[in-house]
PDB file of C-alpha atoms in Angstrom:
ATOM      1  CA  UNK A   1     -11.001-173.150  31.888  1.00  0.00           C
ATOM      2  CA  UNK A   2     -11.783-175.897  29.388  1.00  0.00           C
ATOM      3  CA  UNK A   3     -14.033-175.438  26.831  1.00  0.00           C
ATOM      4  CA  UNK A   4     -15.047-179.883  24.793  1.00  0.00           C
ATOM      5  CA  UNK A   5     -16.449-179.934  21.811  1.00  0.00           C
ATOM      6  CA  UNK A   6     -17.251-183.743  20.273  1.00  0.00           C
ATOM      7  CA  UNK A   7     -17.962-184.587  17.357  1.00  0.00           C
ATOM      8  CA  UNK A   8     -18.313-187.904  15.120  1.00  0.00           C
ATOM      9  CA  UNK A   9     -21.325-189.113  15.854  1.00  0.00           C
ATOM     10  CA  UNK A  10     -23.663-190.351  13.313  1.00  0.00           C
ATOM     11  CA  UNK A  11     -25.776-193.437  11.391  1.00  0.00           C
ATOM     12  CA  UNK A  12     -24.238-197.002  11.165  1.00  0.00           C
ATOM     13  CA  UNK A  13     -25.224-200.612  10.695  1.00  0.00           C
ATOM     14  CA  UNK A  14     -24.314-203.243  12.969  1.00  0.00           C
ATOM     15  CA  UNK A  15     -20.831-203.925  12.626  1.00  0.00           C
ATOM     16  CA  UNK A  16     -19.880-200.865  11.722  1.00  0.00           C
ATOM     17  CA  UNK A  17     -17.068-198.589  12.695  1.00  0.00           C
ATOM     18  CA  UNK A  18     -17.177-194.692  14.246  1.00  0.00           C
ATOM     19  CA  UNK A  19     -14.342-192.418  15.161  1.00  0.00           C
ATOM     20  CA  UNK A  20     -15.688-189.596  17.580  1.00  0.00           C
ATOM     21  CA  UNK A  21     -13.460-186.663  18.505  1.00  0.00           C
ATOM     22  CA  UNK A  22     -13.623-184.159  21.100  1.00  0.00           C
ATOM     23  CA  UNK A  23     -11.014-181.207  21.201  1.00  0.00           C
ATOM     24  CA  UNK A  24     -10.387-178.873  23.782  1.00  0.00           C
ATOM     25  CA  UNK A  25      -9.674-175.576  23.898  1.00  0.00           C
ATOM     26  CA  UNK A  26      -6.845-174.933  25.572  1.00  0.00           C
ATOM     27  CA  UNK A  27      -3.032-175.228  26.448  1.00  0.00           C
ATOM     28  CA  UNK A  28      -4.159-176.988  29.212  1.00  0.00           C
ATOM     29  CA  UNK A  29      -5.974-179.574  27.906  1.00  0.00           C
ATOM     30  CA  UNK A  30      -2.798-182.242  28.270  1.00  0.00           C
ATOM     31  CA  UNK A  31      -3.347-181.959  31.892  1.00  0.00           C
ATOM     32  CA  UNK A  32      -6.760-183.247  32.105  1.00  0.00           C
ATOM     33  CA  UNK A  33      -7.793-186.812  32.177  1.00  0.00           C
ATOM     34  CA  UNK A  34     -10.455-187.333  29.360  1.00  0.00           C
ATOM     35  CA  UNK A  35     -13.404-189.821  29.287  1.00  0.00           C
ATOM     36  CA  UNK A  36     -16.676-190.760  27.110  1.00  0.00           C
ATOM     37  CA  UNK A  37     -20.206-191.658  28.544  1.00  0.00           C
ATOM     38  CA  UNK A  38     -23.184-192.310  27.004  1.00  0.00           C
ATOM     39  CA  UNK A  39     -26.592-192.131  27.540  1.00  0.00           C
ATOM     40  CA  UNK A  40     -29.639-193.809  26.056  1.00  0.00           C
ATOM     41  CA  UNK A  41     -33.266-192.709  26.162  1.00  0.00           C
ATOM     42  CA  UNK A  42     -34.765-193.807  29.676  1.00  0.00           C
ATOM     43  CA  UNK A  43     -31.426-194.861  31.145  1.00  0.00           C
ATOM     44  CA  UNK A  44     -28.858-193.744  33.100  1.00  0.00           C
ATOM     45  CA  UNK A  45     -25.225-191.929  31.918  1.00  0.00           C
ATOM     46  CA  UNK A  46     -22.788-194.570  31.679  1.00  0.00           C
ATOM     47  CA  UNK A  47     -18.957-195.233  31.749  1.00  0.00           C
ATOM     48  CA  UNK A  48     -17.535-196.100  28.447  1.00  0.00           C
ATOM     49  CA  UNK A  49     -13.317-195.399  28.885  1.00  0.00           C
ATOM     50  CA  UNK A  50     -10.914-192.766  30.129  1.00  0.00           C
ATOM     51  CA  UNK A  51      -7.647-191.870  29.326  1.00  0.00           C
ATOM     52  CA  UNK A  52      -5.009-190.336  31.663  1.00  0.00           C
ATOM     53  CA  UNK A  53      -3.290-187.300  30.950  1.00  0.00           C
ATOM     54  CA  UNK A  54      -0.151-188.733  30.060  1.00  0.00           C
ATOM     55  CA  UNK A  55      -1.808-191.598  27.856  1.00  0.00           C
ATOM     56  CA  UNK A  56      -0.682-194.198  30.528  1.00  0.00           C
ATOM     57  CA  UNK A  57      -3.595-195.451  32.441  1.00  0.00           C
ATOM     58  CA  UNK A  58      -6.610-196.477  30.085  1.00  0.00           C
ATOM     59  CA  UNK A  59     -10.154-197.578  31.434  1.00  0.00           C
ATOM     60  CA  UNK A  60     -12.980-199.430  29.711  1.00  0.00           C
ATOM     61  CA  UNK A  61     -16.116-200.337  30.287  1.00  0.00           C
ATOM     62  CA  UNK A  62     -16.746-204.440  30.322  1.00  0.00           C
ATOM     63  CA  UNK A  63     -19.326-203.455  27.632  1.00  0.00           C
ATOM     64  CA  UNK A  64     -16.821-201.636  25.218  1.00  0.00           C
ATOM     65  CA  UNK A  65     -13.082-204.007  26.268  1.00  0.00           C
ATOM     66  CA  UNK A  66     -11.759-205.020  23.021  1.00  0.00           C
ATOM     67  CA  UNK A  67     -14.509-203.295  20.661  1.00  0.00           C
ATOM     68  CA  UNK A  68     -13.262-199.628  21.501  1.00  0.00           C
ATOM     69  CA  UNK A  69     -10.174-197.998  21.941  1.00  0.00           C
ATOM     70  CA  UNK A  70      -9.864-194.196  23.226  1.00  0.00           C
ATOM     71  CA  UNK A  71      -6.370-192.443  22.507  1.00  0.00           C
ATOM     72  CA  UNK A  72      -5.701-188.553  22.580  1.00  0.00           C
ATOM     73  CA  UNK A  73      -3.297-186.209  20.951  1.00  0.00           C
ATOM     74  CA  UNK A  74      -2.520-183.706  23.510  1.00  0.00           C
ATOM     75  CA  UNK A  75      -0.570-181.672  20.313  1.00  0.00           C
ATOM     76  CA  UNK A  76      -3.913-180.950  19.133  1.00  0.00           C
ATOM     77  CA  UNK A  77      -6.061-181.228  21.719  1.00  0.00           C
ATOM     78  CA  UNK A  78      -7.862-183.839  20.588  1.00  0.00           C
ATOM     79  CA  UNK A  79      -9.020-187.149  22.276  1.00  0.00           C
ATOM     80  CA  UNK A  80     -10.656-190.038  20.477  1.00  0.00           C
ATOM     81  CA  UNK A  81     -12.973-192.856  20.658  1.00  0.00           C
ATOM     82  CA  UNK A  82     -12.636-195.333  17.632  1.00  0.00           C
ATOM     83  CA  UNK A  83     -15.585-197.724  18.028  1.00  0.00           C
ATOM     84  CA  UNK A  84     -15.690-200.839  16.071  1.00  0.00           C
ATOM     85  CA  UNK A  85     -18.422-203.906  15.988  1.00  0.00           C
ATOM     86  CA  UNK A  86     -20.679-201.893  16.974  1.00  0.00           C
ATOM     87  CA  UNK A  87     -23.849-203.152  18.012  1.00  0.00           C
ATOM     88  CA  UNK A  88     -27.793-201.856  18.232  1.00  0.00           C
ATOM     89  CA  UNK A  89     -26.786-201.567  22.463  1.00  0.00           C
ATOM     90  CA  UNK A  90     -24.609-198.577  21.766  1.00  0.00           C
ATOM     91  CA  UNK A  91     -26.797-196.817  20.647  1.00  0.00           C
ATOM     92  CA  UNK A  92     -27.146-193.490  22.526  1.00  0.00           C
ATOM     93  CA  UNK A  93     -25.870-189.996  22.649  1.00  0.00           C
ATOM     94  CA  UNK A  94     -22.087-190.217  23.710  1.00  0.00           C
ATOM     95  CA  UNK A  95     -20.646-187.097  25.744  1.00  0.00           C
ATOM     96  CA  UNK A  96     -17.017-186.482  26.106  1.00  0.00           C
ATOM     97  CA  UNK A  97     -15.524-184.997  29.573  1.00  0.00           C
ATOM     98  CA  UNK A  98     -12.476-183.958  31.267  1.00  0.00           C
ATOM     99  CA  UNK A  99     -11.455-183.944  35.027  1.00  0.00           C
ATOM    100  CA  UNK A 100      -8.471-183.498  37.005  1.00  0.00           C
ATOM    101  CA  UNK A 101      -8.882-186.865  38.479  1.00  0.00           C
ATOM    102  CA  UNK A 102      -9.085-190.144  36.170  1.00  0.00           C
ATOM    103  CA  UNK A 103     -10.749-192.129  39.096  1.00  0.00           C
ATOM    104  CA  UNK A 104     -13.321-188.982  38.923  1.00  0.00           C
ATOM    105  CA  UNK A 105     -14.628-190.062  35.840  1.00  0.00           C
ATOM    106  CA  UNK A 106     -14.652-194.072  36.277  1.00  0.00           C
ATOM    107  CA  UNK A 107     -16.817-193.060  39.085  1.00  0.00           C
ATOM    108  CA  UNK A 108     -18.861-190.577  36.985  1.00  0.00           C
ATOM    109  CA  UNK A 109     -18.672-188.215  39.721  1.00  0.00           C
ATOM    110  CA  UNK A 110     -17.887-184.272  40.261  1.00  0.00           C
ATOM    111  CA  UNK A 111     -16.762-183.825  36.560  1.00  0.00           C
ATOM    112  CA  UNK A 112     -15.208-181.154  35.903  1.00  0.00           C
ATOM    113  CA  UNK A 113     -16.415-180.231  32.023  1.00  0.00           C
ATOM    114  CA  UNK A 114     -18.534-181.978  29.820  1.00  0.00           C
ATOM    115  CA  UNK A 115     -18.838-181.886  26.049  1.00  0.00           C
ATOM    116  CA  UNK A 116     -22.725-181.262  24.277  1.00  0.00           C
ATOM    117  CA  UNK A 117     -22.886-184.493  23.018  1.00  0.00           C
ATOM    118  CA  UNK A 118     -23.242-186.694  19.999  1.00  0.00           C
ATOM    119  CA  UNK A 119     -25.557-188.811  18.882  1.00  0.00           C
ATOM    120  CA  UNK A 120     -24.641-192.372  18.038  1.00  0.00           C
ATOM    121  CA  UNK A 121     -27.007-194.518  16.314  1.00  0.00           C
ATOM    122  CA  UNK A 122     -26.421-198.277  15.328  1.00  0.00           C
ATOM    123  CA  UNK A 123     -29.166-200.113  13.397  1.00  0.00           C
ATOM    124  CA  UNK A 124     -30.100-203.957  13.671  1.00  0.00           C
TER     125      UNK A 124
END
């Protein structure tokens, strides 16, 4: 079993940079595809990027292309989600997950663990 935990979340001003983290708990963790959503107040959970398991296959969201990058470090069980330029639209609370399938989480669908969240907040 897989246990996320994410982290990094917090205050910026437009333009501004955030790193968020999520680590795993396990020596499993490398074989898991990893992703980040978010959700604002009133909307729907959306699709920001996934990683493979291997690092080889990355997805974005049209939204995030070229503003965020998400990376992992299966040594330490760790994936990442460096988001630069941000902007007052990203605001929302970002949740990390894992699945066995990287097409399961472009979809969104049947994950297989989710992280509690963390709140990202980007003033005008």
């Amino acid at each position: 079993q897989v246990q996320l935990v994410d982290s990094g979340g917090g205050l910026v001003q437009t333009g501004g940079s955030l790193r968020l983290s999520c680590e795993g708990s396990g020596r499993t963790f490398g074989g898991y595809a990893m992703g980040w959503f978010r959700q604002a107040p009133g909307k729907e959970r959306q699709f920001v990027a996934a990683i493979s398991w291997s690092g080889g296959n990355i997805l974005y969201a049209d939204s995030v292309k070229d503003r965020f990058t998400i990376s992992r470090d299966n040594a330490k069980n760790t994936v990442y989600l460096q988001m630069n330029s941000l902007k007052p639209e990203d605001t929302a609370v970002y949740y990390c997950a894992a699945d066995l399938v990287l097409y399961d989480l472009r979809l969104g669908r049947t994950i297989d663990y989710w992280g509690r969240g963390t709140q990202v907040t980007v003033s005008s």
